[in-house]
Amino acid sequence: MKTMSANFQKLAGIFLTLLIMVEVSTFNIACKPKKVEVPVLAPTPTPVPPLGNVIFVQGGHLVEFNLTNSQITPLTSGKSTEWFPKVSPKGDQVIYWSNADSNVYNLWSLNLINSQRTQLTFNDQTGLPPSEQNLLLNASASWSADGKTIIYAQDGDIWAIDSDGYNPKTVLSGQGALCPNFSPDGKSVLYLSNLNDLVYNLYLLNQSDKSIKKITDYTDWNVGAPSFSADGSKILFNLYRGDLTQVYTAKTDGSEPINLTSNIRSLSPSFGQGDKKIYYAAYGPSEDSDLNIYVMSANGADTKALTTDGGSSPSWAPIFVPVSTSTTPSK
C-alpha cells in the first residue's frame, strides 16, 4: 500500500506540475500585448515667408506693388512730385523727396500702416536740385539697420537725423557726397562723389576715425544708386555712361564687380527678400520703351517684369509685424 500511495503521490505531483505549466503558458499567451499600428504623420510644410511689397515711383507719385497679387495701390497724389523712395528695415515707413506744400524739395516720411505723412527737413533751398533729379544716380536717403536713424546728402554734405526728423547732425562735409548708405553694422557709410574725378566713384567713410577710402576707380563710367546687402557682404549699384547702364554687385571693398543684367538700360537696383532678389528699373529694347520695374534673382537669373505701365526707383518693403507690448498684471 505504501508503494501504491507513493506512486500515486508521485503521479499527482507530476500532473500538478503539468497543470501549472499549462496555466502559466495560457496566461502568457493571453497577456501578450497586441501590436499597435502607429499612424505615419504627414510632414509639416515649411512656412513660406510673405513676399512683401515694392514701393516705387509711377507718374511722379509713390505706389505700392503687392508681390502676392500684383495689385498696385497709390500712396501719394496731388500736384507734388516724389523722388527716390526708401523703405525702412521693418517695412512700416518709407522716406522720399517731395515738393509737397512748396516748390522746394524736402525729405518726407510716409507711415505705410496708417498713411500719415511727416515732413522731416525744412530747407529754404531745395534739398534735391535738378542735377540730382537723375534716376541713374537715384539720390535717395537711407536708414540705419535698426530704423532709428536716417542719413541723407544735401549740398555735398552728409547729414543724419532721427527717424522723426529731430536731432540733425553733420556726418561728413566738403566731399561732394551723394547717396549715403549706412553699412548694416553701422560702422561705415557708403557714398558717391565726383569731387576728385570726372565721374562718380564709391567711397567708404569709417564712422569711428572719420577716415575715407576710395573703393572704385572708374575713369569713364559713373557709379549710381549704391546700397549694401542686408548681410553686409556685398554692395549693389549701376554703372552708366551715356545711354548705357547696367546693374552690378561687388564685394564691400569694391573688388570683383559682376555684371548682372544683359539689358543695357538697367538702373536703380535694390536688394529684397533677404538679399535673394534684386528689384530694378529698365527700359525695353526699343528706343521709345517706357521705364518699368523688374525683379531678378541675386545672381542675375530669372528676370521678370513686374509692371507695364511705368515705374522707377523700386524699394522692397517687408511685411510689417508689430512687436507685442503685453504687460503682466500687478497682483
Short mmCIF file of C-alpha atoms in Angstrom, two decimals, residues 104-301:
data_model
loop_
_atom_site.label_atom_id
_atom_site.label_comp_id
_atom_site.label_asym_id
_atom_site.label_seq_id
_atom_site.Cartn_x
_atom_site.Cartn_y
_atom_site.Cartn_z
CA VAL A 104 11.27 123.21 -52.51
CA TYR A 105 12.17 119.55 -52.24
CA ASN A 106 12.42 118.28 -48.68
CA LEU A 107 12.62 114.87 -47.10
CA TRP A 108 9.31 113.30 -46.05
CA SER A 109 8.22 110.06 -44.46
CA LEU A 110 5.02 108.10 -45.05
CA ASN A 111 3.70 105.63 -42.49
CA LEU A 112 2.69 102.57 -44.50
CA ILE A 113 0.35 101.39 -41.74
CA ASN A 114 -1.80 104.48 -41.17
CA SER A 115 -0.83 106.62 -44.26
CA GLN A 116 0.33 109.55 -42.10
CA ARG A 117 2.84 111.83 -43.85
CA THR A 118 5.52 113.74 -41.94
CA GLN A 119 7.90 116.40 -43.24
CA LEU A 120 11.39 115.64 -41.93
CA THR A 121 13.52 118.51 -43.28
CA PHE A 122 12.62 122.18 -43.73
CA ASN A 123 15.08 123.64 -46.20
CA ASP A 124 14.61 127.08 -47.69
CA GLN A 125 16.60 125.97 -50.71
CA THR A 126 15.78 122.71 -52.43
CA GLY A 127 17.30 119.57 -50.97
CA LEU A 128 17.18 117.90 -54.37
CA PRO A 129 18.47 120.24 -57.09
CA PRO A 130 17.79 119.45 -60.78
CA SER A 131 21.27 117.96 -61.22
CA GLU A 132 20.38 115.29 -58.64
CA GLN A 133 16.93 114.54 -60.07
CA ASN A 134 18.66 111.81 -62.01
CA LEU A 135 17.40 108.22 -62.00
CA LEU A 136 20.90 106.97 -62.80
CA LEU A 137 22.16 108.43 -59.51
CA ASN A 138 18.98 107.62 -57.55
CA ALA A 139 19.93 110.07 -54.80
CA SER A 140 17.79 108.57 -52.04
CA ALA A 141 18.14 108.91 -48.31
CA SER A 142 18.57 105.65 -46.36
CA TRP A 143 18.03 104.01 -42.98
CA SER A 144 20.19 102.58 -40.25
CA ALA A 145 19.68 98.84 -39.70
CA ASP A 146 17.62 99.47 -36.54
CA GLY A 147 15.40 102.01 -38.32
CA LYS A 148 16.16 104.74 -35.76
CA THR A 149 18.34 106.99 -37.93
CA ILE A 150 18.02 108.42 -41.43
CA ILE A 151 21.03 109.53 -43.44
CA TYR A 152 20.92 111.78 -46.50
CA ALA A 153 23.03 114.16 -48.56
CA GLN A 154 22.48 117.87 -49.16
CA ASP A 155 24.81 120.32 -50.89
CA GLY A 156 27.52 117.67 -50.93
CA ASP A 157 27.40 117.11 -47.16
CA ILE A 158 26.04 114.04 -45.37
CA TRP A 159 23.52 114.55 -42.57
CA ALA A 160 21.89 112.20 -40.07
CA ILE A 161 18.56 112.72 -38.30
CA ASP A 162 16.35 110.68 -36.03
CA SER A 163 13.55 108.83 -37.80
CA ASP A 164 11.13 111.58 -36.71
CA GLY A 165 13.34 114.31 -38.21
CA TYR A 166 14.82 115.59 -34.94
CA ASN A 167 18.46 115.91 -33.81
CA PRO A 168 20.18 116.70 -37.13
CA LYS A 169 23.95 116.33 -37.15
CA THR A 170 26.65 116.50 -39.78
CA VAL A 171 28.29 113.19 -40.64
CA LEU A 172 30.62 114.41 -43.40
CA SER A 173 31.17 117.79 -45.06
CA GLY A 174 33.06 119.17 -48.02
CA GLN A 175 33.30 115.91 -50.00
CA GLY A 176 30.65 116.40 -52.68
CA ALA A 177 28.80 113.37 -51.33
CA LEU A 178 25.62 111.79 -52.71
CA CYS A 179 23.52 108.70 -51.97
CA PRO A 180 24.84 107.84 -48.48
CA ASN A 181 24.11 104.39 -47.02
CA PHE A 182 24.85 103.01 -43.56
CA SER A 183 26.59 99.65 -43.51
CA PRO A 184 24.42 97.04 -41.72
CA ASP A 185 26.72 97.15 -38.67
CA GLY A 186 26.66 100.96 -38.65
CA LYS A 187 30.45 101.24 -38.66
CA SER A 188 30.80 102.84 -42.08
CA VAL A 189 28.94 104.93 -44.64
CA LEU A 190 28.98 104.21 -48.36
CA TYR A 191 28.55 107.21 -50.67
CA LEU A 192 29.18 108.61 -54.15
CA SER A 193 31.40 111.53 -55.07
CA ASN A 194 32.96 113.07 -58.18
CA LEU A 195 34.91 115.67 -56.23
CA ASN A 196 38.30 114.42 -57.43
CA ASP A 197 37.22 112.74 -60.66
CA LEU A 198 35.31 113.44 -63.85
CA VAL A 199 32.92 110.61 -62.94
CA TYR A 200 31.18 109.37 -59.78
CA ASN A 201 33.03 106.73 -57.76
CA LEU A 202 32.31 104.93 -54.48
CA TYR A 203 33.82 105.85 -51.12
CA LEU A 204 33.63 104.41 -47.61
CA LEU A 205 33.63 106.64 -44.53
CA ASN A 206 34.83 105.00 -41.31
CA GLN A 207 32.46 106.22 -38.59
CA SER A 208 34.94 105.88 -35.72
CA ASP A 209 38.02 107.66 -37.04
CA LYS A 210 36.37 109.55 -39.96
CA SER A 211 38.89 108.14 -42.43
CA ILE A 212 37.80 107.92 -46.07
CA LYS A 213 38.66 105.16 -48.53
CA LYS A 214 38.00 105.23 -52.25
CA ILE A 215 36.81 101.75 -53.25
CA THR A 216 36.22 102.16 -57.01
CA ASP A 217 38.41 103.93 -59.52
CA TYR A 218 36.44 104.21 -62.73
CA THR A 219 37.57 106.82 -65.23
CA ASP A 220 34.93 106.61 -67.96
CA TRP A 221 31.95 105.02 -66.14
CA ASN A 222 29.82 106.60 -63.42
CA VAL A 223 28.61 104.70 -60.35
CA GLY A 224 24.99 105.28 -59.31
CA ALA A 225 22.36 104.02 -56.86
CA PRO A 226 24.69 102.28 -54.37
CA SER A 227 23.48 100.19 -51.41
CA PHE A 228 24.57 97.39 -49.09
CA SER A 229 23.15 93.90 -48.96
CA ALA A 230 21.34 93.17 -45.69
CA ASP A 231 24.09 90.79 -44.58
CA GLY A 232 26.80 93.36 -45.35
CA SER A 233 28.74 91.08 -47.70
CA LYS A 234 28.04 92.91 -50.97
CA ILE A 235 27.33 96.29 -52.47
CA LEU A 236 24.86 96.83 -55.30
CA PHE A 237 24.97 99.65 -57.86
CA ASN A 238 24.59 100.57 -61.51
CA LEU A 239 27.36 101.67 -63.85
CA TYR A 240 26.39 104.13 -66.54
CA ARG A 241 27.90 106.02 -69.44
CA GLY A 242 25.78 107.94 -71.90
CA ASP A 243 22.67 105.84 -72.61
CA LEU A 244 24.26 102.62 -71.37
CA THR A 245 23.62 101.47 -67.83
CA GLN A 246 23.99 98.04 -66.17
CA VAL A 247 23.44 96.57 -62.69
CA TYR A 248 26.45 95.26 -60.76
CA THR A 249 27.35 93.69 -57.44
CA ALA A 250 30.79 93.74 -55.84
CA LYS A 251 32.48 92.96 -52.57
CA THR A 252 32.26 95.70 -49.96
CA ASP A 253 35.79 96.83 -50.79
CA GLY A 254 34.74 97.40 -54.40
CA SER A 255 36.57 94.37 -55.77
CA GLU A 256 35.23 91.63 -58.03
CA PRO A 257 32.41 93.55 -59.76
CA ILE A 258 29.89 91.29 -61.51
CA ASN A 259 27.51 92.46 -64.24
CA LEU A 260 24.05 91.01 -63.56
CA THR A 261 22.00 92.45 -66.42
CA SER A 262 22.03 91.90 -70.16
CA ASN A 263 19.62 94.76 -70.80
CA ILE A 264 21.92 97.71 -71.49
CA ARG A 265 19.47 100.17 -69.91
CA SER A 266 19.01 98.83 -66.36
CA LEU A 267 19.29 101.09 -63.31
CA SER A 268 18.26 101.91 -59.72
CA PRO A 269 18.73 98.42 -58.20
CA SER A 270 17.88 97.45 -54.62
CA PHE A 271 18.06 94.18 -52.69
CA GLY A 272 14.94 92.49 -51.33
CA GLN A 273 13.62 89.33 -49.68
CA GLY A 274 16.69 88.72 -47.56
CA ASP A 275 19.12 89.50 -50.41
CA LYS A 276 17.58 86.71 -52.53
CA LYS A 277 16.08 89.14 -55.06
CA ILE A 278 17.09 92.36 -56.76
CA TYR A 279 14.48 94.88 -57.87
CA TYR A 280 15.43 97.40 -60.52
CA ALA A 281 14.11 99.58 -63.32
CA ALA A 282 14.83 99.02 -67.00
CA TYR A 283 13.82 100.27 -70.42
CA GLY A 284 12.58 97.88 -73.08
CA PRO A 285 14.55 97.06 -76.22
CA SER A 286 13.02 99.78 -78.41
CA GLU A 287 14.02 103.42 -78.24
CA ASP A 288 10.54 104.58 -77.22
CA SER A 289 10.08 101.94 -74.49
CA ASP A 290 8.95 103.06 -71.05
CA LEU A 291 10.92 102.50 -67.87
CA ASN A 292 9.38 99.62 -65.89
CA ILE A 293 10.05 97.63 -62.72
CA TYR A 294 11.76 94.25 -62.93
CA VAL A 295 12.89 91.57 -60.49
CA MET A 296 15.69 89.00 -60.78
CA SER A 297 17.49 86.52 -58.56
CA ALA A 298 20.59 87.77 -56.75
CA ASN A 299 22.78 86.07 -59.37
CA GLY A 300 21.03 87.83 -62.27
CA ALA A 301 18.87 84.87 -63.32
#
